[in-house]
Amino acid sequence: MSFNASDDAHPHALVLSTEVRAALATHHPVVALESTIIAHGLPRPRNLRVAEELEGIVRSEGAVPATIAVLDGRARIGLDRAGLERVATDPAMRKLGHRDLAPALATGASGATTVSATAFLAARAGLRVFATGGLGGVHREWTRTQDESADLRLLARTGITVVCAGVKSILDVPATLQRLETLGVGVLGYGTGRFPGFYLHSSGEPVDWTVRTPEEVAEVMRAQDALGGADSALIVANPVPVSEQLDPELHDRVLAEALDACRERGIVGQSVTPFLLERLMRRTAGASLEANLAAVRGNVSLAARVAGAWTASAPNAAAHPNGRSATSHDGTR
Ligand code: PSU
Ligand code: MN
């Protein structure tokens, strides 16, 4: 599939920052960063500082950050300081999954992008590496609510490498891993044979493949391409260090209580994940937030190194041929 700038009703559906566009053109490493964690996953005003810190981590590893969000009906790939500030502070910022992108563009809405929307836009723009905290997945109440994050199906059909600390531990982790297997999404444990547990170093679940360096991740990406192109995602599951994880006993106790509260209040749909994350933060006196941030920082740093290893090993594969024609220039930076 390709969509072309000149014959599209929304000719500038994707707007790349000048810096991101230049990086892609010169095969310089770029890392996509999602914005839902900033707008809806972290408390204000710390969220803006975190957004800037994460971009700084990407830069310190020699890559270009591309935080992704929709502003006034335009999908932005790479935000300037004012854009980041809007994502972090504007109370009208919606939460946009992949399916929300078209209505948001058509109506001129603004919103932060989840993993599903960010991965979609990043791949369309020609980016291959993406960092986040924890993926969405199958919720523990699935048999009653059928709540499975759109992240999973989108990753099943998007060729992007996602560095994350596993899936959020508020989810049914074994069920989510089963779905990833069914959907054909590759999972690599980074330096571990266990799937990470987001706030926790380990979820206790095994992974089938372990890699130990950014170069090894890049080799797997090249092998995807050698097999005819990455048409599903590669998850690099990077655990938070044991020294920075949430106390597992505290985690289990507080999570059980938060899940009860969520059920009692009848919270459903897009509000479930932000509710649970916020509840955990309050009931652990901020300890879950620190573990979440430690995980995200580690993922962003690793993603930048993976992007570097990948552009070094496949210098002409840095841009996706379909993505580039759908993009335009925003005149910043
Ligand atoms: N990782 C975090 N914090 C978050 C999220 C991920 O550390 O807030 C967001 C991501 O944007 C992910 C979303 O896509 O939570 C999942 O929401 P849902 O379960 O409603 O699909
Ligand atoms: Mn959901």
PDB file of N, CA and C and ligand atoms in Angstrom, residues 34 36-37 40-41 95 113-116 132-137 139 147 149-151 168 171 198 269-270 273-274 277 292 296, ligand 1:
ATOM      1  N   GLU A  34       6.544   7.620  21.782  1.00  0.00           N
ATOM      2  CA  GLU A  34       5.088   7.829  21.829  1.00  0.00           C
ATOM      3  C   GLU A  34       4.742   8.968  22.791  1.00  0.00           C
ATOM      4  N   THR A  36       1.378   9.200  24.377  1.00  0.00           N
ATOM      5  CA  THR A  36       0.331   8.911  25.374  1.00  0.00           C
ATOM      6  C   THR A  36       0.921   8.796  26.767  1.00  0.00           C
ATOM      7  N   ILE A  37       2.085   8.211  26.846  1.00  0.00           N
ATOM      8  CA  ILE A  37       2.731   8.131  28.163  1.00  0.00           C
ATOM      9  C   ILE A  37       2.940   9.533  28.741  1.00  0.00           C
ATOM     10  N   HIS A  40      -1.014  11.106  29.163  1.00  0.00           N
ATOM     11  CA  HIS A  40      -1.980  10.371  29.987  1.00  0.00           C
ATOM     12  C   HIS A  40      -1.365   9.350  30.929  1.00  0.00           C
ATOM     13  N   GLY A  41      -0.058   9.154  30.854  1.00  0.00           N
ATOM     14  CA  GLY A  41       0.560   8.118  31.689  1.00  0.00           C
ATOM     15  C   GLY A  41       1.395   8.663  32.830  1.00  0.00           C
ATOM     16  N   LYS A  95      -6.630  10.816  23.711  1.00  0.00           N
ATOM     17  CA  LYS A  95      -5.802   9.604  23.598  1.00  0.00           C
ATOM     18  C   LYS A  95      -6.189   8.929  22.291  1.00  0.00           C
ATOM     19  N   THR A 113      -0.610   9.973  20.905  1.00  0.00           N
ATOM     20  CA  THR A 113      -0.739   8.690  20.220  1.00  0.00           C
ATOM     21  C   THR A 113      -0.292   7.547  21.130  1.00  0.00           C
ATOM     22  N   THR A 114      -1.092   6.479  21.147  1.00  0.00           N
ATOM     23  CA  THR A 114      -0.724   5.265  21.881  1.00  0.00           C
ATOM     24  C   THR A 114       0.335   4.506  21.080  1.00  0.00           C
ATOM     25  N   VAL A 115       0.724   3.369  21.605  1.00  0.00           N
ATOM     26  CA  VAL A 115       1.670   2.526  20.871  1.00  0.00           C
ATOM     27  C   VAL A 115       1.118   2.193  19.490  1.00  0.00           C
ATOM     28  N   SER A 116      -0.173   1.861  19.393  1.00  0.00           N
ATOM     29  CA  SER A 116      -0.698   1.453  18.077  1.00  0.00           C
ATOM     30  C   SER A 116      -0.633   2.603  17.080  1.00  0.00           C
ATOM     31  N   THR A 132       9.092   2.735  23.994  1.00  0.00           N
ATOM     32  CA  THR A 132       7.991   3.090  24.886  1.00  0.00           C
ATOM     33  C   THR A 132       8.265   2.475  26.261  1.00  0.00           C
ATOM     34  N   GLY A 133       7.265   2.585  27.158  1.00  0.00           N
ATOM     35  CA  GLY A 133       7.398   1.979  28.479  1.00  0.00           C
ATOM     36  C   GLY A 133       6.978   0.523  28.412  1.00  0.00           C
ATOM     37  N   GLY A 134       5.673   0.323  28.498  1.00  0.00           N
ATOM     38  CA  GLY A 134       5.141  -1.030  28.399  1.00  0.00           C
ATOM     39  C   GLY A 134       4.016  -1.050  27.385  1.00  0.00           C
ATOM     40  N   LEU A 135       3.937  -2.112  26.596  1.00  0.00           N
ATOM     41  CA  LEU A 135       2.875  -2.230  25.598  1.00  0.00           C
ATOM     42  C   LEU A 135       1.534  -2.483  26.275  1.00  0.00           C
ATOM     43  N   GLY A 136       0.460  -2.135  25.546  1.00  0.00           N
ATOM     44  CA  GLY A 136      -0.860  -2.596  25.942  1.00  0.00           C
ATOM     45  C   GLY A 136      -0.991  -4.074  25.611  1.00  0.00           C
ATOM     46  N   GLY A 137      -2.056  -4.709  26.102  1.00  0.00           N
ATOM     47  CA  GLY A 137      -2.240  -6.129  25.819  1.00  0.00           C
ATOM     48  C   GLY A 137      -3.597  -6.605  26.291  1.00  0.00           C
ATOM     49  N   HIS A 139      -6.301  -7.530  28.850  1.00  0.00           N
ATOM     50  CA  HIS A 139      -6.615  -7.170  30.240  1.00  0.00           C
ATOM     51  C   HIS A 139      -7.085  -8.393  31.028  1.00  0.00           C
ATOM     52  N   ASP A 147     -11.471  -6.706  26.620  1.00  0.00           N
ATOM     53  CA  ASP A 147     -10.540  -5.585  26.466  1.00  0.00           C
ATOM     54  C   ASP A 147      -9.143  -6.094  26.146  1.00  0.00           C
ATOM     55  N   SER A 149      -5.802  -4.497  24.098  1.00  0.00           N
ATOM     56  CA  SER A 149      -5.300  -3.270  23.480  1.00  0.00           C
ATOM     57  C   SER A 149      -5.135  -3.432  21.974  1.00  0.00           C
ATOM     58  N   ALA A 150      -5.480  -2.374  21.264  1.00  0.00           N
ATOM     59  CA  ALA A 150      -5.268  -2.348  19.810  1.00  0.00           C
ATOM     60  C   ALA A 150      -3.783  -2.405  19.460  1.00  0.00           C
ATOM     61  N   ASP A 151      -2.925  -2.205  20.468  1.00  0.00           N
ATOM     62  CA  ASP A 151      -1.481  -2.297  20.215  1.00  0.00           C
ATOM     63  C   ASP A 151      -1.122  -3.633  19.560  1.00  0.00           C
ATOM     64  N   LYS A 168       2.389  -3.885  30.154  1.00  0.00           N
ATOM     65  CA  LYS A 168       2.097  -3.371  31.496  1.00  0.00           C
ATOM     66  C   LYS A 168       1.606  -4.499  32.407  1.00  0.00           C
ATOM     67  N   LEU A 171      -1.851  -6.013  33.175  1.00  0.00           N
ATOM     68  CA  LEU A 171      -2.512  -6.889  32.201  1.00  0.00           C
ATOM     69  C   LEU A 171      -2.374  -8.351  32.587  1.00  0.00           C
ATOM     70  N   PHE A 198       7.416  -4.994  33.283  1.00  0.00           N
ATOM     71  CA  PHE A 198       7.148  -3.553  33.289  1.00  0.00           C
ATOM     72  C   PHE A 198       7.723  -2.919  34.554  1.00  0.00           C
ATOM     73  N   GLY A 269     -12.852   0.733  28.737  1.00  0.00           N
ATOM     74  CA  GLY A 269     -12.310   1.337  27.512  1.00  0.00           C
ATOM     75  C   GLY A 269     -10.979   2.034  27.739  1.00  0.00           C
ATOM     76  N   GLN A 270     -10.826   3.166  27.086  1.00  0.00           N
ATOM     77  CA  GLN A 270      -9.535   3.871  27.095  1.00  0.00           C
ATOM     78  C   GLN A 270      -9.130   4.376  28.476  1.00  0.00           C
ATOM     79  N   THR A 273      -6.429   1.897  31.453  1.00  0.00           N
ATOM     80  CA  THR A 273      -4.980   1.931  31.653  1.00  0.00           C
ATOM     81  C   THR A 273      -4.538   3.174  32.436  1.00  0.00           C
ATOM     82  N   PRO A 274      -4.964   4.392  32.042  1.00  0.00           N
ATOM     83  CA  PRO A 274      -4.554   5.559  32.851  1.00  0.00           C
ATOM     84  C   PRO A 274      -5.033   5.476  34.294  1.00  0.00           C
ATOM     85  N   LEU A 277      -2.702   2.988  36.198  1.00  0.00           N
ATOM     86  CA  LEU A 277      -1.340   3.523  36.383  1.00  0.00           C
ATOM     87  C   LEU A 277      -1.340   4.608  37.461  1.00  0.00           C
ATOM     88  N   ASN A 292       8.535   2.953  36.589  1.00  0.00           N
ATOM     89  CA  ASN A 292       8.073   3.183  35.217  1.00  0.00           C
ATOM     90  C   ASN A 292       9.093   4.045  34.466  1.00  0.00           C
ATOM     91  N   VAL A 296      11.401   3.235  31.169  1.00  0.00           N
ATOM     92  CA  VAL A 296      11.313   4.011  29.921  1.00  0.00           C
ATOM     93  C   VAL A 296      12.683   4.560  29.526  1.00  0.00           C
TER      94      VAL A 296
HETATM   95  N1  PSU B   1       3.669   2.737  28.564  1.00  0.00           N
HETATM   96  C1  PSU B   1       3.749   3.478  29.703  1.00  0.00           C
HETATM   97  N2  PSU B   1       2.700   4.303  30.000  1.00  0.00           N
HETATM   98  C2  PSU B   1       1.590   4.419  29.170  1.00  0.00           C
HETATM   99  C3  PSU B   1       1.510   3.644  27.975  1.00  0.00           C
HETATM  100  C4  PSU B   1       2.588   2.824  27.717  1.00  0.00           C
HETATM  101  O1  PSU B   1       4.739   3.386  30.443  1.00  0.00           O
HETATM  102  O2  PSU B   1       0.688   5.216  29.463  1.00  0.00           O
HETATM  103  C5  PSU B   1       0.313   3.778  27.034  1.00  0.00           C
HETATM  104  C6  PSU B   1       0.737   3.398  25.618  1.00  0.00           C
HETATM  105  O3  PSU B   1       0.439   4.502  24.791  1.00  0.00           O
HETATM  106  C7  PSU B   1      -0.099   2.204  25.267  1.00  0.00           C
HETATM  107  C8  PSU B   1      -1.351   2.510  26.024  1.00  0.00           C
HETATM  108  O4  PSU B   1      -0.317   2.098  23.882  1.00  0.00           O
HETATM  109  O5  PSU B   1      -0.821   2.935  27.286  1.00  0.00           O
HETATM  110  C9  PSU B   1      -2.271   1.319  26.099  1.00  0.00           C
HETATM  111  O6  PSU B   1      -3.573   1.777  26.331  1.00  0.00           O
HETATM  112  P1  PSU B   1      -4.802   0.772  26.114  1.00  0.00           P
HETATM  113  O7  PSU B   1      -4.574  -0.292  27.160  1.00  0.00           O
HETATM  114  O8  PSU B   1      -6.042   1.601  26.390  1.00  0.00           O
HETATM  115  O9  PSU B   1      -4.712   0.270  24.718  1.00  0.00           O
END
